[in-house]
Amino acid sequence: MTTTDKKGNSFLAVLERFRKIHLFPRRKLLEELTKAYQEMEALNRSLSEANEQKTQLLEQLRLQTRDLEQQSREDPLTGLYNRRYLDFRLENEFARAKRYNRNLSLVMIDLDYFKRVNDNYSHLVGDEVLKVIAHLFRENLRGVDLAARYGGEEFVLLLPETPSNGAILVCERIRREVERYNWGAVRPGLKVTISLGLAYDVNVAEHTAMLAQADARLYEAKKNGRNQLKY
């Protein structure tokens, strides 16, 4: 029997006592009325406590659901979106841009010689570098833009409603911010730069083709000396 059933039975028992109460003598009647009233008060308190517990459980469930949703779409180290969520958003933004003939720019970014950071300074320093990079992205992007960790030291920026000239300005601003950052505060002697590849042609067949274009241009930037943007 559940707690609710037990409380329901108690309530019915009190009602039954009220129904038979006229059969008691006067003194007994007063005692029964007092007892019945006290039992009703106790039931009310019990029901109030049960409702409060239910409210607390629902709030805990809501918070747990929110946390799980957040974990499913965010990279735990940088707090940026993960690759799965990027794929979902890119597919939708690409379809919207293609359907309504809107601008959409996609940037693929790679940290230059990042393996040397891990090898020469430690993986802990490498993790701190990734966190700083994520912070610089947030500082230089709009609320409608999306920054995602694509894997390892690779990142992708998704810039809705942004033509190529606007995306170039954003990329160059971020590139300079990374190059000029006081990396010595993270570890003396540390220097970090990034290479970027930009794609903005929404006339390709699929959103994956935009990724491929950005990746090819990123490769070109790295091949031609790094710390630069290719588009």
Short mmCIF file of C-alpha atoms in Angstrom, two decimals:
data_model
loop_
_atom_site.label_atom_id
_atom_site.label_comp_id
_atom_site.label_asym_id
_atom_site.label_seq_id
_atom_site.Cartn_x
_atom_site.Cartn_y
_atom_site.Cartn_z
CA MET A 1 0.00 0.00 0.00
CA THR A 2 1.36 3.40 -0.99
CA THR A 3 1.68 6.43 1.31
CA THR A 4 -1.11 8.12 -0.62
CA ASP A 5 -3.40 5.13 -0.06
CA LYS A 6 -2.67 5.14 3.64
CA LYS A 7 -3.47 8.84 3.90
CA GLY A 8 -6.65 8.33 1.93
CA ASN A 9 -7.76 5.55 4.27
CA SER A 10 -7.04 7.75 7.29
CA PHE A 11 -9.15 10.51 5.79
CA LEU A 12 -12.04 8.09 5.19
CA ALA A 13 -11.76 6.84 8.76
CA VAL A 14 -12.13 10.39 10.07
CA LEU A 15 -15.16 10.96 7.86
CA GLU A 16 -16.73 7.75 9.15
CA ARG A 17 -16.27 8.94 12.72
CA PHE A 18 -18.03 12.22 11.84
CA ARG A 19 -20.91 10.27 10.28
CA LYS A 20 -21.51 8.26 13.45
CA ILE A 21 -20.86 11.10 15.87
CA HIS A 22 -24.56 11.87 16.54
CA LEU A 23 -24.90 8.45 18.19
CA PHE A 24 -22.59 9.38 21.10
CA PRO A 25 -23.72 11.01 24.42
CA ARG A 26 -22.90 14.70 24.93
CA ARG A 27 -19.59 14.27 26.79
CA LYS A 28 -18.45 11.50 24.50
CA LEU A 29 -19.55 13.65 21.59
CA LEU A 30 -17.20 16.46 22.68
CA GLU A 31 -14.32 14.04 23.06
CA GLU A 32 -14.93 12.53 19.66
CA LEU A 33 -15.22 15.96 18.03
CA THR A 34 -11.92 17.06 19.60
CA LYS A 35 -10.20 13.84 18.55
CA ALA A 36 -11.59 14.05 15.03
CA TYR A 37 -10.48 17.68 14.73
CA GLN A 38 -6.95 16.81 15.87
CA GLU A 39 -6.77 13.96 13.39
CA MET A 40 -7.92 16.26 10.59
CA GLU A 41 -5.23 18.78 11.51
CA ALA A 42 -2.61 16.03 11.51
CA LEU A 43 -3.78 14.85 8.10
CA ASN A 44 -3.62 18.39 6.72
CA ARG A 45 -0.06 18.80 8.01
CA SER A 46 0.88 15.44 6.53
CA LEU A 47 -0.60 16.37 3.14
CA SER A 48 1.18 19.74 3.19
CA GLU A 49 4.50 18.03 3.93
CA ALA A 50 3.87 15.54 1.12
CA ASN A 51 3.13 18.38 -1.32
CA GLU A 52 6.30 20.18 -0.25
CA GLN A 53 8.35 17.02 -0.77
CA LYS A 54 6.76 16.56 -4.18
CA THR A 55 7.64 20.15 -5.13
CA GLN A 56 11.24 19.62 -4.00
CA LEU A 57 11.53 16.38 -5.96
CA LEU A 58 10.17 18.02 -9.10
CA GLU A 59 12.68 20.87 -8.75
CA GLN A 60 15.54 18.38 -8.30
CA LEU A 61 14.36 16.51 -11.41
CA ARG A 62 14.22 19.77 -13.39
CA LEU A 63 17.77 20.71 -12.36
CA GLN A 64 19.10 17.22 -13.14
CA THR A 65 17.44 17.30 -16.57
CA ARG A 66 18.95 20.71 -17.27
CA ASP A 67 22.41 19.51 -16.22
CA LEU A 68 22.15 16.40 -18.41
CA GLU A 69 21.08 18.48 -21.40
CA GLN A 70 24.00 20.83 -20.81
CA GLN A 71 26.47 17.95 -20.50
CA SER A 72 25.18 16.40 -23.73
CA ARG A 73 26.03 19.49 -25.78
CA GLU A 74 29.05 21.07 -24.04
CA ASP A 75 32.74 20.26 -23.97
CA PRO A 76 33.62 19.71 -20.29
CA LEU A 77 37.07 21.34 -20.45
CA THR A 78 36.37 24.57 -22.32
CA GLY A 79 32.64 25.01 -21.75
CA LEU A 80 32.19 25.50 -25.50
CA TYR A 81 29.71 23.44 -27.48
CA ASN A 82 30.83 19.97 -28.52
CA ARG A 83 31.05 18.48 -32.00
CA ARG A 84 27.67 16.74 -31.75
CA TYR A 85 25.84 19.97 -31.03
CA LEU A 86 27.84 21.79 -33.72
CA ASP A 87 26.74 19.23 -36.32
CA PHE A 88 23.11 19.72 -35.28
CA ARG A 89 23.29 23.54 -35.41
CA LEU A 90 25.32 23.68 -38.61
CA GLU A 91 22.85 21.45 -40.44
CA ASN A 92 19.95 23.67 -39.34
CA GLU A 93 21.69 26.99 -40.00
CA PHE A 94 22.87 25.79 -43.41
CA ALA A 95 19.34 24.72 -44.38
CA ARG A 96 17.94 28.08 -43.23
CA ALA A 97 20.60 30.09 -45.08
CA LYS A 98 20.12 28.08 -48.25
CA ARG A 99 16.32 28.28 -48.13
CA TYR A 100 16.09 32.01 -47.45
CA ASN A 101 19.25 33.04 -49.32
CA ARG A 102 20.94 34.32 -46.16
CA ASN A 103 24.63 34.69 -45.31
CA LEU A 104 26.43 32.05 -43.27
CA SER A 105 30.13 31.82 -42.48
CA LEU A 106 32.03 28.89 -41.02
CA VAL A 107 35.54 29.07 -39.55
CA MET A 108 37.80 26.16 -38.69
CA ILE A 109 40.65 26.96 -36.30
CA ASP A 110 43.71 25.02 -35.21
CA LEU A 111 46.26 25.94 -32.53
CA ASP A 112 49.71 26.14 -34.08
CA TYR A 113 52.25 23.58 -32.79
CA PHE A 114 50.01 22.70 -29.87
CA LYS A 115 51.78 19.36 -29.38
CA ARG A 116 54.89 21.34 -28.42
CA VAL A 117 52.91 23.09 -25.68
CA ASN A 118 51.94 19.75 -24.16
CA ASP A 119 55.41 18.26 -24.62
CA ASN A 120 57.41 21.27 -23.37
CA TYR A 121 55.12 22.65 -20.68
CA SER A 122 52.81 19.75 -19.68
CA HIS A 123 49.24 18.78 -20.47
CA LEU A 124 47.97 20.90 -17.58
CA VAL A 125 49.36 23.99 -19.28
CA GLY A 126 47.87 22.76 -22.54
CA ASP A 127 44.46 22.53 -20.87
CA GLU A 128 44.83 26.07 -19.55
CA VAL A 129 45.67 27.29 -23.05
CA LEU A 130 42.48 25.70 -24.41
CA LYS A 131 40.45 27.41 -21.69
CA VAL A 132 41.96 30.80 -22.52
CA ILE A 133 41.30 30.27 -26.22
CA ALA A 134 37.65 29.48 -25.42
CA HIS A 135 37.45 32.67 -23.35
CA LEU A 136 38.86 34.76 -26.20
CA PHE A 137 36.28 33.29 -28.56
CA ARG A 138 33.45 34.25 -26.21
CA GLU A 139 34.82 37.76 -25.83
CA ASN A 140 34.89 38.34 -29.57
CA LEU A 141 31.67 36.69 -30.75
CA ARG A 142 28.04 37.78 -30.73
CA GLY A 143 25.34 36.01 -28.79
CA VAL A 144 23.96 34.43 -31.98
CA ASP A 145 27.35 33.01 -32.97
CA LEU A 146 28.47 29.55 -31.95
CA ALA A 147 31.92 28.37 -30.88
CA ALA A 148 32.57 24.64 -30.60
CA ARG A 149 35.50 22.43 -29.76
CA TYR A 150 35.76 20.18 -32.78
CA GLY A 151 38.35 17.86 -31.31
CA GLY A 152 41.74 18.15 -29.60
CA GLU A 153 43.08 21.62 -30.44
CA GLU A 154 40.63 22.23 -33.31
CA PHE A 155 37.67 24.59 -33.02
CA VAL A 156 34.83 25.71 -35.27
CA LEU A 157 33.02 29.04 -35.29
CA LEU A 158 29.56 29.30 -36.81
CA LEU A 159 28.56 32.85 -37.77
CA PRO A 160 24.93 33.19 -38.91
CA GLU A 161 23.89 36.22 -40.96
CA THR A 162 27.56 37.06 -41.55
CA PRO A 163 28.94 37.72 -45.08
CA SER A 164 32.54 36.92 -45.96
CA ASN A 165 33.88 40.43 -45.33
CA GLY A 166 32.36 40.50 -41.85
CA ALA A 167 33.70 37.03 -41.08
CA ILE A 168 37.18 38.06 -42.20
CA LEU A 169 37.12 40.95 -39.70
CA VAL A 170 36.02 38.60 -36.91
CA CYS A 171 38.73 36.07 -37.78
CA GLU A 172 41.51 38.63 -37.92
CA ARG A 173 40.41 40.19 -34.64
CA ILE A 174 40.47 36.81 -32.91
CA ARG A 175 43.81 35.88 -34.50
CA ARG A 176 45.39 39.11 -33.20
CA GLU A 177 43.82 38.66 -29.75
CA VAL A 178 45.38 35.20 -29.47
CA GLU A 179 48.78 36.34 -30.74
CA ARG A 180 48.88 39.36 -28.39
CA TYR A 181 47.56 37.61 -25.31
CA ASN A 182 49.87 37.60 -22.30
CA TRP A 183 50.66 33.90 -22.47
CA GLY A 184 53.61 34.43 -20.16
CA ALA A 185 51.09 34.74 -17.33
CA VAL A 186 50.07 31.14 -18.03
CA ARG A 187 53.69 29.94 -18.23
CA PRO A 188 56.84 32.05 -18.77
CA GLY A 189 58.11 31.79 -22.33
CA LEU A 190 54.85 30.44 -23.69
CA LYS A 191 53.59 31.75 -27.04
CA VAL A 192 50.43 30.68 -28.84
CA THR A 193 49.08 31.45 -32.31
CA ILE A 194 46.26 30.06 -34.42
CA SER A 195 45.59 29.27 -38.07
CA LEU A 196 42.12 29.74 -39.57
CA GLY A 197 40.20 28.56 -42.61
CA LEU A 198 37.00 30.35 -43.66
CA ALA A 199 34.11 29.04 -45.76
CA TYR A 200 31.04 31.10 -46.72
CA ASP A 201 29.55 29.50 -49.85
CA VAL A 202 26.04 28.24 -49.00
CA ASN A 203 25.50 27.14 -52.60
CA VAL A 204 27.33 23.88 -51.96
CA ALA A 205 25.22 20.74 -51.79
CA GLU A 206 25.43 20.02 -48.06
CA HIS A 207 26.60 21.54 -44.80
CA THR A 208 29.41 18.98 -44.66
CA ALA A 209 30.81 20.54 -47.84
CA MET A 210 31.19 23.85 -46.00
CA LEU A 211 33.16 22.06 -43.30
CA ALA A 212 35.34 20.46 -45.96
CA GLN A 213 36.00 23.87 -47.55
CA ALA A 214 36.95 25.42 -44.22
CA ASP A 215 39.18 22.47 -43.41
CA ALA A 216 40.97 22.71 -46.78
CA ARG A 217 41.62 26.43 -46.22
CA LEU A 218 42.86 25.75 -42.71
CA TYR A 219 45.32 23.26 -44.15
CA GLU A 220 46.45 25.93 -46.63
CA ALA A 221 47.01 28.42 -43.79
CA LYS A 222 49.14 25.92 -41.89
CA LYS A 223 51.07 24.94 -45.02
CA ASN A 224 51.88 28.58 -45.77
CA GLY A 225 53.42 29.40 -42.40
CA ARG A 226 50.60 29.33 -39.84
CA ASN A 227 49.26 32.25 -37.74
CA GLN A 228 47.10 33.40 -40.63
CA LEU A 229 43.66 33.22 -42.18
CA LYS A 230 42.86 31.68 -45.55
CA TYR A 231 39.53 32.16 -47.34
#
